[in-house]
Tab-separated table of C-alpha atoms in Angstrom:
chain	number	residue	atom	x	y	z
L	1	UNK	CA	18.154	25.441	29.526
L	2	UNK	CA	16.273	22.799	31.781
L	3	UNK	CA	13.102	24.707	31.395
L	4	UNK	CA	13.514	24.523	27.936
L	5	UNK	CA	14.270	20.760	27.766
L	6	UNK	CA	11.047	20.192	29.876
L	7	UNK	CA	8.633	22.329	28.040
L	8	UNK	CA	10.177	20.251	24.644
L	9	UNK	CA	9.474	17.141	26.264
L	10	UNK	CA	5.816	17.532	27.744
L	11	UNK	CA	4.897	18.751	24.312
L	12	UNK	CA	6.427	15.745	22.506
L	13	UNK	CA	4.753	13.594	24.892
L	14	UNK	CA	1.699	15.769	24.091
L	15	UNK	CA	1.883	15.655	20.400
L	16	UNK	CA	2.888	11.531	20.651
L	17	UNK	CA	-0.293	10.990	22.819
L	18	UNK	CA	-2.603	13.136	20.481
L	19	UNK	CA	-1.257	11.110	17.633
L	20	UNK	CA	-1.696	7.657	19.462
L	21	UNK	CA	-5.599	8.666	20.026
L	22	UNK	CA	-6.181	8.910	16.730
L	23	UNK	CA	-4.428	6.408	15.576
L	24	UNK	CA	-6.521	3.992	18.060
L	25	UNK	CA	-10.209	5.603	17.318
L	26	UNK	CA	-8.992	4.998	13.611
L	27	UNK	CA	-8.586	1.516	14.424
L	28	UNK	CA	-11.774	1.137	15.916
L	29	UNK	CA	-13.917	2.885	13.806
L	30	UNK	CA	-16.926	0.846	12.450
L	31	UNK	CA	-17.009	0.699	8.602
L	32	UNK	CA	-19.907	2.384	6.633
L	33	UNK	CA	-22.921	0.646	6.631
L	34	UNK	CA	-21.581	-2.507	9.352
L	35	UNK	CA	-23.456	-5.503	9.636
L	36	UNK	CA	-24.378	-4.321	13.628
L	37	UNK	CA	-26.509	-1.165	11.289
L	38	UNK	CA	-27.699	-2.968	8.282
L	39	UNK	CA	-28.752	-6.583	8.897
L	40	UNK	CA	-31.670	-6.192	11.298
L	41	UNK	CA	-33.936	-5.500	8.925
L	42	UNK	CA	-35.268	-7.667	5.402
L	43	UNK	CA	-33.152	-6.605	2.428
L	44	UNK	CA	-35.008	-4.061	-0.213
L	45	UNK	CA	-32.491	-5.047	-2.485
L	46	UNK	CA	-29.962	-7.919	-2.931
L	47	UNK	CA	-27.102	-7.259	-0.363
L	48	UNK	CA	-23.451	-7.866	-0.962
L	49	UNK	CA	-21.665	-8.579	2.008
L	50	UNK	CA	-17.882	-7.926	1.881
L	51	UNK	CA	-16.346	-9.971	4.881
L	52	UNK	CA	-12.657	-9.818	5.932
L	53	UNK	CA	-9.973	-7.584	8.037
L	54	UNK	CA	-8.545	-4.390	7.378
L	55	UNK	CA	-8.412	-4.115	3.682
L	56	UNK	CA	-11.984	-5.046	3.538
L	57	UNK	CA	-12.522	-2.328	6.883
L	58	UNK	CA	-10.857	0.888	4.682
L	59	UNK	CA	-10.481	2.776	7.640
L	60	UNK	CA	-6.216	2.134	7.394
L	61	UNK	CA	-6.198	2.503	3.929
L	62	UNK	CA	-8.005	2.958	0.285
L	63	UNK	CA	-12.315	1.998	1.209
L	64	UNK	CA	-12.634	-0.587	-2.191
L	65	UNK	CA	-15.732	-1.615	-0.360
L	66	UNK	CA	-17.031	2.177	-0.494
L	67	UNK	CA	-16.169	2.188	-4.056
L	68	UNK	CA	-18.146	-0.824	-5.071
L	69	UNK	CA	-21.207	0.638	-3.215
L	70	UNK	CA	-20.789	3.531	-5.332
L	71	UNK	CA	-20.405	1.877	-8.708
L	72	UNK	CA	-23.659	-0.603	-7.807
L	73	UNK	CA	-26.459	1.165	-6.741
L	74	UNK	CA	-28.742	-1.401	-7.245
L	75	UNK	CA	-27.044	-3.464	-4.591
L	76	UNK	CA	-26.973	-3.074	-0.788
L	77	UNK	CA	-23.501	-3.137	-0.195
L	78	UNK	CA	-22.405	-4.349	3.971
L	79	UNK	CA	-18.979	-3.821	4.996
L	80	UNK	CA	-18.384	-7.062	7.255
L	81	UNK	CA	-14.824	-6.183	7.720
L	82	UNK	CA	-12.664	-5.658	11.007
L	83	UNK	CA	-9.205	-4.954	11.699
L	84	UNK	CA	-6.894	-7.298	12.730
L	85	UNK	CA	-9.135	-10.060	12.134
L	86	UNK	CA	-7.887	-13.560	11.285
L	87	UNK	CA	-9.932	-16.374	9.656
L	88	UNK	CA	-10.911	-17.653	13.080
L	89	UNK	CA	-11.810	-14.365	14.105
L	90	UNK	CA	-14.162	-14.484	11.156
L	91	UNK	CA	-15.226	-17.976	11.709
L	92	UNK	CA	-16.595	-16.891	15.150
L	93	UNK	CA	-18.368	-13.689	13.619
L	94	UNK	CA	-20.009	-15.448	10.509
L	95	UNK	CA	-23.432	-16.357	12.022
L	96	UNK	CA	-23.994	-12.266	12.909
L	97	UNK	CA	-21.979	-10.431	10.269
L	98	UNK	CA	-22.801	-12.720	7.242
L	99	UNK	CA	-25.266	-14.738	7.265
L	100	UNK	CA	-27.823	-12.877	9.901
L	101	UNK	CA	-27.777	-10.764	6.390
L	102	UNK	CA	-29.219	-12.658	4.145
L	103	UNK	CA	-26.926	-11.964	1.082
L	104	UNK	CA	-27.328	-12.303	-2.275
L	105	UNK	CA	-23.271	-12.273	-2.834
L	106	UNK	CA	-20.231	-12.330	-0.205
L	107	UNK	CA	-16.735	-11.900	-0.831
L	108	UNK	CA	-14.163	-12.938	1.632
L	109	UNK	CA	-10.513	-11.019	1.434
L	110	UNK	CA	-9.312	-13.057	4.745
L	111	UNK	CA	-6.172	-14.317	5.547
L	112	UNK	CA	-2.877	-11.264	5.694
L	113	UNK	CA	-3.048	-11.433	9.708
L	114	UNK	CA	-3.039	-15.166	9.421
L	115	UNK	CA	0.635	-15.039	7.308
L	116	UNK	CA	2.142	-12.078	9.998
L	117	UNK	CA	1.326	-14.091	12.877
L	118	UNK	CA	2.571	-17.572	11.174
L	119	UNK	CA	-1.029	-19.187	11.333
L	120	UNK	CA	-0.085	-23.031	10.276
L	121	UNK	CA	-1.318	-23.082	6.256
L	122	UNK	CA	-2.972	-26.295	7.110
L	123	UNK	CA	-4.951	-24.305	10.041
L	124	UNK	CA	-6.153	-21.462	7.798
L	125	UNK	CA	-7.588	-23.955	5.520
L	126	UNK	CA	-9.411	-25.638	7.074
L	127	UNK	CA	-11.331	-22.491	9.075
L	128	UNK	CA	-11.349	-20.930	6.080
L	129	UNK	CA	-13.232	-23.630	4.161
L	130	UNK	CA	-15.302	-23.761	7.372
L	131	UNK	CA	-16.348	-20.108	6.821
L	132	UNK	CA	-17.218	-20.367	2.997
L	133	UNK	CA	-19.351	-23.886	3.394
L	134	UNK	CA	-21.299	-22.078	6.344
L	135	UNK	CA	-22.221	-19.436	3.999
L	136	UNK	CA	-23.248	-21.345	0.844
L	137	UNK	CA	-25.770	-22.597	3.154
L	138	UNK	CA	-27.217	-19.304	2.508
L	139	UNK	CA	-27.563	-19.881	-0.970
L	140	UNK	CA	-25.206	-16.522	-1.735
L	141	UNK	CA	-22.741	-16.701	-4.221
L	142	UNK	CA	-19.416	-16.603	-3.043
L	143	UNK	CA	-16.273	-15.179	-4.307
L	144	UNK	CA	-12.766	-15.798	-2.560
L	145	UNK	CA	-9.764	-13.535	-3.254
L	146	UNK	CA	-6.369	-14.409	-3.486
L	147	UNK	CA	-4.142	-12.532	-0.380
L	148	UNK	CA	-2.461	-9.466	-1.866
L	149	UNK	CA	1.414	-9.036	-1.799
L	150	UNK	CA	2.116	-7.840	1.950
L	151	UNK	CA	4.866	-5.070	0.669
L	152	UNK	CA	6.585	-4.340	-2.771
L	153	UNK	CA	9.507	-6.607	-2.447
L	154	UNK	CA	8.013	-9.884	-3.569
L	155	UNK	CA	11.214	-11.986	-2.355
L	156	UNK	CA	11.507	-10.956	0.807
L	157	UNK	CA	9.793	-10.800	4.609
L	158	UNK	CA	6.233	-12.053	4.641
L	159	UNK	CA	5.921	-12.568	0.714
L	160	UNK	CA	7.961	-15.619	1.084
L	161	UNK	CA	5.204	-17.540	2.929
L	162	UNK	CA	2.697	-15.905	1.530
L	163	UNK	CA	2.451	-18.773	-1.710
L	164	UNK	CA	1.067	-21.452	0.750
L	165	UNK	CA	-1.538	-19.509	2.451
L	166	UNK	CA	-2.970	-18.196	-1.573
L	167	UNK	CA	-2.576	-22.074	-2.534
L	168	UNK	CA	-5.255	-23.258	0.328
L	169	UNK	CA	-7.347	-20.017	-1.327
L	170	UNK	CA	-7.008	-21.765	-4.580
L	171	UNK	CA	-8.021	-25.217	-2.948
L	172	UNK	CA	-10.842	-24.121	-0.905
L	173	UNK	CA	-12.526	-22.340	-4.106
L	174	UNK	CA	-12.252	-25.290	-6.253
L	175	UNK	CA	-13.676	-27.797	-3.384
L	176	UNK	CA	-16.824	-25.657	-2.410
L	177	UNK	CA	-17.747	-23.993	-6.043
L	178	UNK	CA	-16.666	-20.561	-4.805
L	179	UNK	CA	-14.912	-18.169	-7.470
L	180	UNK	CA	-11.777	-17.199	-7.388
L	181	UNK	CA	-10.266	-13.447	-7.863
L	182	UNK	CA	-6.729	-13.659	-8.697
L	183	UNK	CA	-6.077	-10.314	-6.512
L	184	UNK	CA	-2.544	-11.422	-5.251
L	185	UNK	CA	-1.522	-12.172	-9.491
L	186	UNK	CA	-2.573	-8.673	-10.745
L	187	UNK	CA	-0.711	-6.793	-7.999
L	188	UNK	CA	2.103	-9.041	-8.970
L	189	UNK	CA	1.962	-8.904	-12.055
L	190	UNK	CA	2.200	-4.665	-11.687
L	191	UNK	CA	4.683	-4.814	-9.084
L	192	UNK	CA	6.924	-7.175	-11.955
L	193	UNK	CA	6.414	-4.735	-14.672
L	194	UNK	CA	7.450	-1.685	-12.667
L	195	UNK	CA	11.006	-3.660	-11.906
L	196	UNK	CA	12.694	-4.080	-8.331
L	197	UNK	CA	11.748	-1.986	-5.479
L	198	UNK	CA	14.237	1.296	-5.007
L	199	UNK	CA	15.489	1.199	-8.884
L	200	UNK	CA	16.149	4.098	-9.875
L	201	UNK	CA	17.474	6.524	-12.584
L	202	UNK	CA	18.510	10.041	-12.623
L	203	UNK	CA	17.248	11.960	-15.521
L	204	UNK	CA	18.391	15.486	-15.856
L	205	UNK	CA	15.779	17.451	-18.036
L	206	UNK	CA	17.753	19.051	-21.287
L	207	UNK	CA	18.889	22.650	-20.418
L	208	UNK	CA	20.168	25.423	-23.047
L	209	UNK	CA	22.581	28.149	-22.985
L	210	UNK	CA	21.548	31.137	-25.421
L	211	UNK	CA	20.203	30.127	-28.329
L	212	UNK	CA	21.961	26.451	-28.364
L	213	UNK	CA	21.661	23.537	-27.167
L	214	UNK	CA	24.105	23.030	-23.931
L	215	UNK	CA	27.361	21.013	-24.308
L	216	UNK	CA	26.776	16.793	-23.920
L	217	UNK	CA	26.954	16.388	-20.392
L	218	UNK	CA	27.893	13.350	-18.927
L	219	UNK	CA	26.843	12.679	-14.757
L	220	UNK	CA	29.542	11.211	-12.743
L	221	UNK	CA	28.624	8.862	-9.634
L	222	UNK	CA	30.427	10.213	-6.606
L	223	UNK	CA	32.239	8.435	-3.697
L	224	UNK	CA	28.856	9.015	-1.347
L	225	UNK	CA	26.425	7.537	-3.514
L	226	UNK	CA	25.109	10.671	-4.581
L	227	UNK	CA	24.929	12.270	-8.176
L	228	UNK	CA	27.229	14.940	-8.888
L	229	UNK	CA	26.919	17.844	-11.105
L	230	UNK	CA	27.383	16.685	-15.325
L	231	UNK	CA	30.306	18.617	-17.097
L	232	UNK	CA	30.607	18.497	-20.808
L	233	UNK	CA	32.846	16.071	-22.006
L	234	UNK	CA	36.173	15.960	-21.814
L	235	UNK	CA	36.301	19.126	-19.673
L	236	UNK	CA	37.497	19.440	-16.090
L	237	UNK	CA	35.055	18.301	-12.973
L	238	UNK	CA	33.895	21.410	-11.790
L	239	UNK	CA	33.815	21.735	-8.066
L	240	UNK	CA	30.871	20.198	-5.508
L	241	UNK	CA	28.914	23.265	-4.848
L	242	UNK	CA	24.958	22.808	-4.403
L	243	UNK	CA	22.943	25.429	-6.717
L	244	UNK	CA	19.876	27.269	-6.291
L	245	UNK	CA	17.062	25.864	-6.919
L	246	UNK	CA	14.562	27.737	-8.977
L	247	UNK	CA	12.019	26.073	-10.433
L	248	UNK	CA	13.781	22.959	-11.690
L	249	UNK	CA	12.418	19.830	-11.690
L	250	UNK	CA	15.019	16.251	-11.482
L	251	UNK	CA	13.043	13.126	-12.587
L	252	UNK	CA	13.786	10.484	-10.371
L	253	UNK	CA	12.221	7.275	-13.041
L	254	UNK	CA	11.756	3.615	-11.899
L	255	UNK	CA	12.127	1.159	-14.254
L	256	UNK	CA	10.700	0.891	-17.625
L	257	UNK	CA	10.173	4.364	-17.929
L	258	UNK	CA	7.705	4.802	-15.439
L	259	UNK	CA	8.409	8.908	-13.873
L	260	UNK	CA	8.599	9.522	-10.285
L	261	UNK	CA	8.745	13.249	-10.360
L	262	UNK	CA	10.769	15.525	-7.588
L	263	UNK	CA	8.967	18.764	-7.946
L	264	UNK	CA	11.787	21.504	-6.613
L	265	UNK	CA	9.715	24.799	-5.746
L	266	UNK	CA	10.972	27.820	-6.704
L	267	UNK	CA	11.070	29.586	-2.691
L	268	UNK	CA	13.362	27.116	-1.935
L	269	UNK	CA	16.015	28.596	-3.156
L	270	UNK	CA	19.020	26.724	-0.710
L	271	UNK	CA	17.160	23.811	-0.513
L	272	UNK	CA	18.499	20.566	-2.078
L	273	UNK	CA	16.788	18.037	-3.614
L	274	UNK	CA	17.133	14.220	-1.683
L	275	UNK	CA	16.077	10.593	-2.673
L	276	UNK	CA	17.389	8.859	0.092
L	277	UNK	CA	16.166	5.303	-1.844
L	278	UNK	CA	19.239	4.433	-2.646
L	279	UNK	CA	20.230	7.075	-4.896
L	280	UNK	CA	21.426	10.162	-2.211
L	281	UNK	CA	22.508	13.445	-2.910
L	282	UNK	CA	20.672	15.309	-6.280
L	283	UNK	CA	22.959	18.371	-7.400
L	284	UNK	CA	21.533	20.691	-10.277
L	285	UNK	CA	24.472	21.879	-12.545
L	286	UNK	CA	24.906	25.841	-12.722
């Protein structure tokens, strides 16, 4: 047994350290086309620089930057963006990564690190209007975007501060001339319209027996906060027993109508079906 345990462990530690590597290079990777590659020589055409932290980067997550580049060809499109960068990280990188690039345009998605680390409101402001007057001196146009939501629940964790840090957004593009994306009130907005976080709804698709349609059914909410099987009404509860699962698909929906599908495949024929968001245990009926 003790050989066993150690030969377990060492290859959890191996697997845990493999995954940590990654994990790091991933955070250090340079974006596509950095500043450090494309700003030593004169633009061939007019360059859009796209300066923040590590939404801008898109090595943690979905590359917008990358996307932009694709749909405008016509521009030169520099990804100034590192991760875990604050606005005075920027501030002490804008002579090299911005301007040294002589833009045409610059956006500036800065500020999420600020709200984690409780950066004072009044601080961010004022390095952040710092950062956008030093590169209108460039003549680029400018474009400052409002901090998206940090998470889906909008009433909770760092959401809750976030209103100050988009207000001194607001401010700083109305006192320099800079535009202003509303990024933070379309995610909103969407995250709104799809209802709270974790709201779901069990829908059973319709089954038949023979030629007919089955009996109504009616689902009953069990002590465990799981769904139990539906019986037709007004018949006995039949008893708890799991089915096979063969094929079937439960529709897990959020609010409004909006599907979250649980695809069941058919090889997993003892397997259950879990949503452990709140709604537990999905049972298919015979």
């Amino acid at each position: 047994m003790r050989p066993v345990t150690i030969t377990l462990s060492t290859l959890l530690v191996f697997v845990l350290g493999t995954a940590g590597v990654v994990g790091w290079l991933t955070f250090l990777r340079a974006p596509d086309n950095a500043p450090s590659a494309a700003c030593g020589a004169e633009p061939t055409r007019p360059r859009l620089v796209a300066a923040g932290a590590s939404m801008t980067q898109g090595s943690l997550g979905a590359d917008w930057v990358g996307a932009v580049r694709a749909r405008h060809p016509a521009y030169e499109v520099v990804n100034a963006g590192v991760n875990g960068n604050k606005v005075a990280d920027l501030l002490a990188r804008v002579e090299t990564d911005v301007v040294a690039c002589r833009p045409a345009a610059v956006t500036l998605l800065i500020g999420t690190n600020d709200v984690r680390d409780d950066v004072p409101p009044d601080r961010y402001r004022a390095d952040l209007r710092t950062v956008v007057e030093r590169v209108k001196t460039t003549g680029a146009r400018v474009a400052l975007m409002s901090l998206p939501p940090l998470g889906e629940d909008l009433d909770a964790g760092p959401n809750l501060r976030l209103p100050a840090y988009n207000a001194a957004v607001k401010e700083v593009a109305a006192v320099t001339g800079a535009a202003y994306l509303p990024l933070y009130e379309r995610m909103a907005g969407t995250l709104r319209q799809a209802g709270p976080p974790h709201a779901l709804r069990l829908q059973l698709p319709p089954r038949t027996h023979g030629r007919g349609p089955a009996p109504p059914a009616t689902p009953h909410l069990g002590r465990d906060r799981g769904v139990r099987r539906p019986h037709a009404a007004g018949g006995p509860h039949p008893p708890d027993r799991p089915r096979r699962i063969d094929g079937h698909r439960p529709h897990l929906s959020l609010a409004h109508g909006q599907a979250l599908t649980a695809a069941c495949p058919p090889s997993a024929e003892r397997a259950l079906c879990r949503c452990r968001r709140r709604v537990g245990r999905v049972t298919l009926p015979p």
